[in-house]
């Protein structure tokens, strides 16, 4: 095997690794996006329940519960 064929084999391996890294980067971006969305929903729910906790007595009087 000469040097040229060895280099070609190495270049092919590098290309395959780069393709796999691109796929992993895409997966990472999707997971980050979903994690941010779920974090926002949890934050919003926490804010709503905290507000309800502050105003529960007032709500009890207005609703009559």
PDB file of N, CA and C in Angstrom:
ATOM      1  N   UNK A   1       0.843  -1.182   0.000  1.00  0.00           N
ATOM      2  CA  UNK A   1       0.000   0.000   0.000  1.00  0.00           C
ATOM      3  C   UNK A   1       0.886   1.243   0.000  1.00  0.00           C
ATOM      4  N   UNK A   2       0.632   2.124  -0.908  1.00  0.00           N
ATOM      5  CA  UNK A   2       1.460   3.320  -0.977  1.00  0.00           C
ATOM      6  C   UNK A   2       0.845   4.444  -0.132  1.00  0.00           C
ATOM      7  N   UNK A   3       1.554   5.523  -0.027  1.00  0.00           N
ATOM      8  CA  UNK A   3       1.136   6.646   0.810  1.00  0.00           C
ATOM      9  C   UNK A   3      -0.152   7.291   0.318  1.00  0.00           C
ATOM     10  N   UNK A   4      -0.344   7.316  -0.979  1.00  0.00           N
ATOM     11  CA  UNK A   4      -1.534   7.947  -1.547  1.00  0.00           C
ATOM     12  C   UNK A   4      -2.797   7.203  -1.144  1.00  0.00           C
ATOM     13  N   UNK A   5      -2.764   5.895  -1.189  1.00  0.00           N
ATOM     14  CA  UNK A   5      -3.957   5.129  -0.808  1.00  0.00           C
ATOM     15  C   UNK A   5      -4.199   5.211   0.689  1.00  0.00           C
ATOM     16  N   UNK A   6      -3.145   5.288   1.477  1.00  0.00           N
ATOM     17  CA  UNK A   6      -3.316   5.448   2.926  1.00  0.00           C
ATOM     18  C   UNK A   6      -3.974   6.782   3.248  1.00  0.00           C
ATOM     19  N   UNK A   7      -3.541   7.814   2.556  1.00  0.00           N
ATOM     20  CA  UNK A   7      -4.127   9.141   2.768  1.00  0.00           C
ATOM     21  C   UNK A   7      -5.586   9.148   2.342  1.00  0.00           C
ATOM     22  N   UNK A   8      -5.906   8.484   1.246  1.00  0.00           N
ATOM     23  CA  UNK A   8      -7.290   8.419   0.770  1.00  0.00           C
ATOM     24  C   UNK A   8      -8.175   7.706   1.794  1.00  0.00           C
ATOM     25  N   UNK A   9      -7.655   6.629   2.389  1.00  0.00           N
ATOM     26  CA  UNK A   9      -8.416   5.902   3.403  1.00  0.00           C
ATOM     27  C   UNK A   9      -8.646   6.795   4.619  1.00  0.00           C
ATOM     28  N   UNK A  10      -7.615   7.492   5.042  1.00  0.00           N
ATOM     29  CA  UNK A  10      -7.754   8.390   6.187  1.00  0.00           C
ATOM     30  C   UNK A  10      -8.731   9.524   5.898  1.00  0.00           C
ATOM     31  N   UNK A  11      -8.676  10.085   4.699  1.00  0.00           N
ATOM     32  CA  UNK A  11      -9.611  11.142   4.334  1.00  0.00           C
ATOM     33  C   UNK A  11     -11.040  10.640   4.348  1.00  0.00           C
ATOM     34  N   UNK A  12     -11.266   9.420   3.890  1.00  0.00           N
ATOM     35  CA  UNK A  12     -12.606   8.837   3.900  1.00  0.00           C
ATOM     36  C   UNK A  12     -13.099   8.664   5.331  1.00  0.00           C
ATOM     37  N   UNK A  13     -12.221   8.207   6.209  1.00  0.00           N
ATOM     38  CA  UNK A  13     -12.601   8.035   7.618  1.00  0.00           C
ATOM     39  C   UNK A  13     -12.930   9.382   8.258  1.00  0.00           C
ATOM     40  N   UNK A  14     -12.157  10.398   7.941  1.00  0.00           N
ATOM     41  CA  UNK A  14     -12.404  11.732   8.482  1.00  0.00           C
ATOM     42  C   UNK A  14     -13.750  12.263   7.993  1.00  0.00           C
ATOM     43  N   UNK A  15     -14.068  12.047   6.733  1.00  0.00           N
ATOM     44  CA  UNK A  15     -15.353  12.490   6.190  1.00  0.00           C
ATOM     45  C   UNK A  15     -16.516  11.804   6.898  1.00  0.00           C
ATOM     46  N   UNK A  16     -16.395  10.491   7.161  1.00  0.00           N
ATOM     47  CA  UNK A  16     -17.459   9.773   7.859  1.00  0.00           C
ATOM     48  C   UNK A  16     -17.630  10.309   9.282  1.00  0.00           C
ATOM     49  N   UNK A  17     -16.522  10.587   9.934  1.00  0.00           N
ATOM     50  CA  UNK A  17     -16.586  11.123  11.293  1.00  0.00           C
ATOM     51  C   UNK A  17     -17.225  12.509  11.290  1.00  0.00           C
ATOM     52  N   UNK A  18     -16.884  13.337  10.305  1.00  0.00           N
ATOM     53  CA  UNK A  18     -17.472  14.672  10.211  1.00  0.00           C
ATOM     54  C   UNK A  18     -18.979  14.602   9.983  1.00  0.00           C
ATOM     55  N   UNK A  19     -19.433  13.650   9.167  1.00  0.00           N
ATOM     56  CA  UNK A  19     -20.868  13.483   8.940  1.00  0.00           C
ATOM     57  C   UNK A  19     -21.563  13.083  10.232  1.00  0.00           C
ATOM     58  N   UNK A  20     -20.952  12.182  10.987  1.00  0.00           N
ATOM     59  CA  UNK A  20     -21.535  11.764  12.262  1.00  0.00           C
ATOM     60  C   UNK A  20     -21.581  12.933  13.245  1.00  0.00           C
ATOM     61  N   UNK A  21     -20.557  13.753  13.244  1.00  0.00           N
ATOM     62  CA  UNK A  21     -20.538  14.917  14.130  1.00  0.00           C
ATOM     63  C   UNK A  21     -21.635  15.910  13.752  1.00  0.00           C
ATOM     64  N   UNK A  22     -21.888  16.072  12.456  1.00  0.00           N
ATOM     65  CA  UNK A  22     -22.962  16.961  12.008  1.00  0.00           C
ATOM     66  C   UNK A  22     -24.306  16.462  12.506  1.00  0.00           C
ATOM     67  N   UNK A  23     -24.537  15.154  12.419  1.00  0.00           N
ATOM     68  CA  UNK A  23     -25.787  14.578  12.904  1.00  0.00           C
ATOM     69  C   UNK A  23     -25.918  14.789  14.410  1.00  0.00           C
ATOM     70  N   UNK A  24     -24.840  14.573  15.143  1.00  0.00           N
ATOM     71  CA  UNK A  24     -24.868  14.781  16.589  1.00  0.00           C
ATOM     72  C   UNK A  24     -25.134  16.241  16.942  1.00  0.00           C
ATOM     73  N   UNK A  25     -24.576  17.169  16.186  1.00  0.00           N
ATOM     74  CA  UNK A  25     -24.834  18.591  16.416  1.00  0.00           C
ATOM     75  C   UNK A  25     -26.304  18.932  16.203  1.00  0.00           C
ATOM     76  N   UNK A  26     -26.916  18.366  15.166  1.00  0.00           N
ATOM     77  CA  UNK A  26     -28.338  18.593  14.910  1.00  0.00           C
ATOM     78  C   UNK A  26     -29.187  18.059  16.052  1.00  0.00           C
ATOM     79  N   UNK A  27     -28.859  16.874  16.528  1.00  0.00           N
ATOM     80  CA  UNK A  27     -29.598  16.280  17.649  1.00  0.00           C
ATOM     81  C   UNK A  27     -29.450  17.159  18.885  1.00  0.00           C
ATOM     82  N   UNK A  28     -28.249  17.636  19.139  1.00  0.00           N
ATOM     83  CA  UNK A  28     -28.010  18.493  20.302  1.00  0.00           C
ATOM     84  C   UNK A  28     -28.831  19.782  20.221  1.00  0.00           C
ATOM     85  N   UNK A  29     -28.906  20.385  19.035  1.00  0.00           N
ATOM     86  CA  UNK A  29     -29.684  21.604  18.867  1.00  0.00           C
ATOM     87  C   UNK A  29     -31.167  21.357  19.116  1.00  0.00           C
ATOM     88  N   UNK A  30     -31.694  20.231  18.638  1.00  0.00           N
ATOM     89  CA  UNK A  30     -33.105  19.904  18.864  1.00  0.00           C
ATOM     90  C   UNK A  30     -33.390  19.710  20.347  1.00  0.00           C
ATOM     91  N   UNK A  31     -32.513  18.987  21.036  1.00  0.00           N
ATOM     92  CA  UNK A  31     -32.708  18.760  22.465  1.00  0.00           C
ATOM     93  C   UNK A  31     -32.639  20.064  23.246  1.00  0.00           C
ATOM     94  N   UNK A  32     -31.741  20.943  22.870  1.00  0.00           N
ATOM     95  CA  UNK A  32     -31.627  22.226  23.545  1.00  0.00           C
ATOM     96  C   UNK A  32     -32.889  23.048  23.339  1.00  0.00           C
ATOM     97  N   UNK A  33     -33.430  23.015  22.133  1.00  0.00           N
ATOM     98  CA  UNK A  33     -34.653  23.766  21.851  1.00  0.00           C
ATOM     99  C   UNK A  33     -35.816  23.243  22.676  1.00  0.00           C
ATOM    100  N   UNK A  34     -35.966  21.909  22.741  1.00  0.00           N
ATOM    101  CA  UNK A  34     -37.061  21.338  23.517  1.00  0.00           C
ATOM    102  C   UNK A  34     -36.876  21.592  25.002  1.00  0.00           C
ATOM    103  N   UNK A  35     -35.630  21.546  25.477  1.00  0.00           N
ATOM    104  CA  UNK A  35     -35.366  21.791  26.891  1.00  0.00           C
ATOM    105  C   UNK A  35     -35.750  23.228  27.241  1.00  0.00           C
ATOM    106  N   UNK A  36     -35.459  24.159  26.363  1.00  0.00           N
ATOM    107  CA  UNK A  36     -35.828  25.550  26.591  1.00  0.00           C
ATOM    108  C   UNK A  36     -37.332  25.739  26.597  1.00  0.00           C
ATOM    109  N   UNK A  37     -38.031  25.068  25.714  1.00  0.00           N
ATOM    110  CA  UNK A  37     -39.491  25.168  25.656  1.00  0.00           C
ATOM    111  C   UNK A  37     -40.119  24.611  26.920  1.00  0.00           C
ATOM    112  N   UNK A  38     -39.675  23.439  27.350  1.00  0.00           N
ATOM    113  CA  UNK A  38     -40.228  22.819  28.559  1.00  0.00           C
ATOM    114  C   UNK A  38     -39.899  23.672  29.781  1.00  0.00           C
ATOM    115  N   UNK A  39     -38.701  24.239  29.829  1.00  0.00           N
ATOM    116  CA  UNK A  39     -38.344  25.125  30.939  1.00  0.00           C
ATOM    117  C   UNK A  39     -39.243  26.345  30.999  1.00  0.00           C
ATOM    118  N   UNK A  40     -39.586  26.890  29.843  1.00  0.00           N
ATOM    119  CA  UNK A  40     -40.493  28.038  29.802  1.00  0.00           C
ATOM    120  C   UNK A  40     -41.883  27.683  30.293  1.00  0.00           C
ATOM    121  N   UNK A  41     -42.372  26.521  29.915  1.00  0.00           N
ATOM    122  CA  UNK A  41     -43.698  26.084  30.367  1.00  0.00           C
ATOM    123  C   UNK A  41     -43.705  25.887  31.882  1.00  0.00           C
ATOM    124  N   UNK A  42     -42.660  25.260  32.411  1.00  0.00           N
ATOM    125  CA  UNK A  42     -42.571  25.048  33.860  1.00  0.00           C
ATOM    126  C   UNK A  42     -42.501  26.382  34.593  1.00  0.00           C
ATOM    127  N   UNK A  43     -41.734  27.318  34.064  1.00  0.00           N
ATOM    128  CA  UNK A  43     -41.640  28.651  34.676  1.00  0.00           C
ATOM    129  C   UNK A  43     -43.002  29.342  34.689  1.00  0.00           C
ATOM    130  N   UNK A  44     -43.720  29.269  33.577  1.00  0.00           N
ATOM    131  CA  UNK A  44     -45.037  29.892  33.492  1.00  0.00           C
ATOM    132  C   UNK A  44     -46.007  29.258  34.481  1.00  0.00           C
ATOM    133  N   UNK A  45     -46.001  27.932  34.576  1.00  0.00           N
ATOM    134  CA  UNK A  45     -46.888  27.250  35.518  1.00  0.00           C
ATOM    135  C   UNK A  45     -46.551  27.636  36.953  1.00  0.00           C
ATOM    136  N   UNK A  46     -45.269  27.747  37.263  1.00  0.00           N
ATOM    137  CA  UNK A  46     -44.861  28.153  38.606  1.00  0.00           C
ATOM    138  C   UNK A  46     -45.357  29.559  38.920  1.00  0.00           C
ATOM    139  N   UNK A  47     -45.254  30.462  37.954  1.00  0.00           N
ATOM    140  CA  UNK A  47     -45.741  31.831  38.158  1.00  0.00           C
ATOM    141  C   UNK A  47     -47.240  31.857  38.418  1.00  0.00           C
ATOM    142  N   UNK A  48     -47.996  31.071  37.660  1.00  0.00           N
ATOM    143  CA  UNK A  48     -49.452  31.038  37.828  1.00  0.00           C
ATOM    144  C   UNK A  48     -49.819  30.504  39.202  1.00  0.00           C
ATOM    145  N   UNK A  49     -49.198  29.409  39.622  1.00  0.00           N
ATOM    146  CA  UNK A  49     -49.534  28.835  40.928  1.00  0.00           C
ATOM    147  C   UNK A  49     -49.077  29.739  42.075  1.00  0.00           C
ATOM    148  N   UNK A  50     -47.985  30.473  41.892  1.00  0.00           N
ATOM    149  CA  UNK A  50     -47.549  31.420  42.910  1.00  0.00           C
ATOM    150  C   UNK A  50     -48.541  32.565  43.023  1.00  0.00           C
ATOM    151  N   UNK A  51     -49.009  33.065  41.889  1.00  0.00           N
ATOM    152  CA  UNK A  51     -50.000  34.139  41.902  1.00  0.00           C
ATOM    153  C   UNK A  51     -51.287  33.653  42.551  1.00  0.00           C
ATOM    154  N   UNK A  52     -51.698  32.437  42.246  1.00  0.00           N
ATOM    155  CA  UNK A  52     -52.901  31.888  42.885  1.00  0.00           C
ATOM    156  C   UNK A  52     -52.702  31.753  44.391  1.00  0.00           C
ATOM    157  N   UNK A  53     -51.510  31.392  44.803  1.00  0.00           N
ATOM    158  CA  UNK A  53     -51.223  31.294  46.235  1.00  0.00           C
ATOM    159  C   UNK A  53     -51.335  32.645  46.931  1.00  0.00           C
ATOM    160  N   UNK A  54     -50.886  33.718  46.273  1.00  0.00           N
ATOM    161  CA  UNK A  54     -50.974  35.052  46.864  1.00  0.00           C
ATOM    162  C   UNK A  54     -52.420  35.544  46.957  1.00  0.00           C
ATOM    163  N   UNK A  55     -53.200  35.183  45.983  1.00  0.00           N
ATOM    164  CA  UNK A  55     -54.560  35.706  45.914  1.00  0.00           C
ATOM    165  C   UNK A  55     -55.626  34.685  46.284  1.00  0.00           C
ATOM    166  N   UNK A  56     -55.251  33.589  46.948  1.00  0.00           N
ATOM    167  CA  UNK A  56     -56.236  32.539  47.226  1.00  0.00           C
ATOM    168  C   UNK A  56     -57.333  33.014  48.170  1.00  0.00           C
ATOM    169  N   UNK A  57     -56.981  33.800  49.184  1.00  0.00           N
ATOM    170  CA  UNK A  57     -58.020  34.294  50.099  1.00  0.00           C
ATOM    171  C   UNK A  57     -58.982  35.223  49.382  1.00  0.00           C
ATOM    172  N   UNK A  58     -58.454  36.105  48.562  1.00  0.00           N
ATOM    173  CA  UNK A  58     -59.307  37.028  47.807  1.00  0.00           C
ATOM    174  C   UNK A  58     -60.191  36.252  46.839  1.00  0.00           C
ATOM    175  N   UNK A  59     -59.608  35.224  46.198  1.00  0.00           N
ATOM    176  CA  UNK A  59     -60.377  34.397  45.266  1.00  0.00           C
ATOM    177  C   UNK A  59     -61.474  33.630  45.988  1.00  0.00           C
ATOM    178  N   UNK A  60     -61.180  33.166  47.213  1.00  0.00           N
ATOM    179  CA  UNK A  60     -62.205  32.450  47.980  1.00  0.00           C
ATOM    180  C   UNK A  60     -63.394  33.345  48.272  1.00  0.00           C
ATOM    181  N   UNK A  61     -63.121  34.611  48.592  1.00  0.00           N
ATOM    182  CA  UNK A  61     -64.224  35.530  48.860  1.00  0.00           C
ATOM    183  C   UNK A  61     -65.011  35.825  47.588  1.00  0.00           C
ATOM    184  N   UNK A  62     -64.353  36.023  46.490  1.00  0.00           N
ATOM    185  CA  UNK A  62     -65.038  36.373  45.243  1.00  0.00           C
ATOM    186  C   UNK A  62     -65.787  35.195  44.642  1.00  0.00           C
ATOM    187  N   UNK A  63     -65.185  34.014  44.689  1.00  0.00           N
ATOM    188  CA  UNK A  63     -65.824  32.837  44.094  1.00  0.00           C
ATOM    189  C   UNK A  63     -66.840  32.229  45.045  1.00  0.00           C
ATOM    190  N   UNK A  64     -66.578  32.353  46.331  1.00  0.00           N
ATOM    191  CA  UNK A  64     -67.504  31.823  47.326  1.00  0.00           C
ATOM    192  C   UNK A  64     -67.209  30.376  47.683  1.00  0.00           C
ATOM    193  N   UNK A  65     -65.980  29.974  47.548  1.00  0.00           N
ATOM    194  CA  UNK A  65     -65.611  28.588  47.867  1.00  0.00           C
ATOM    195  C   UNK A  65     -65.227  28.473  49.316  1.00  0.00           C
TER     196      UNK A  65
END
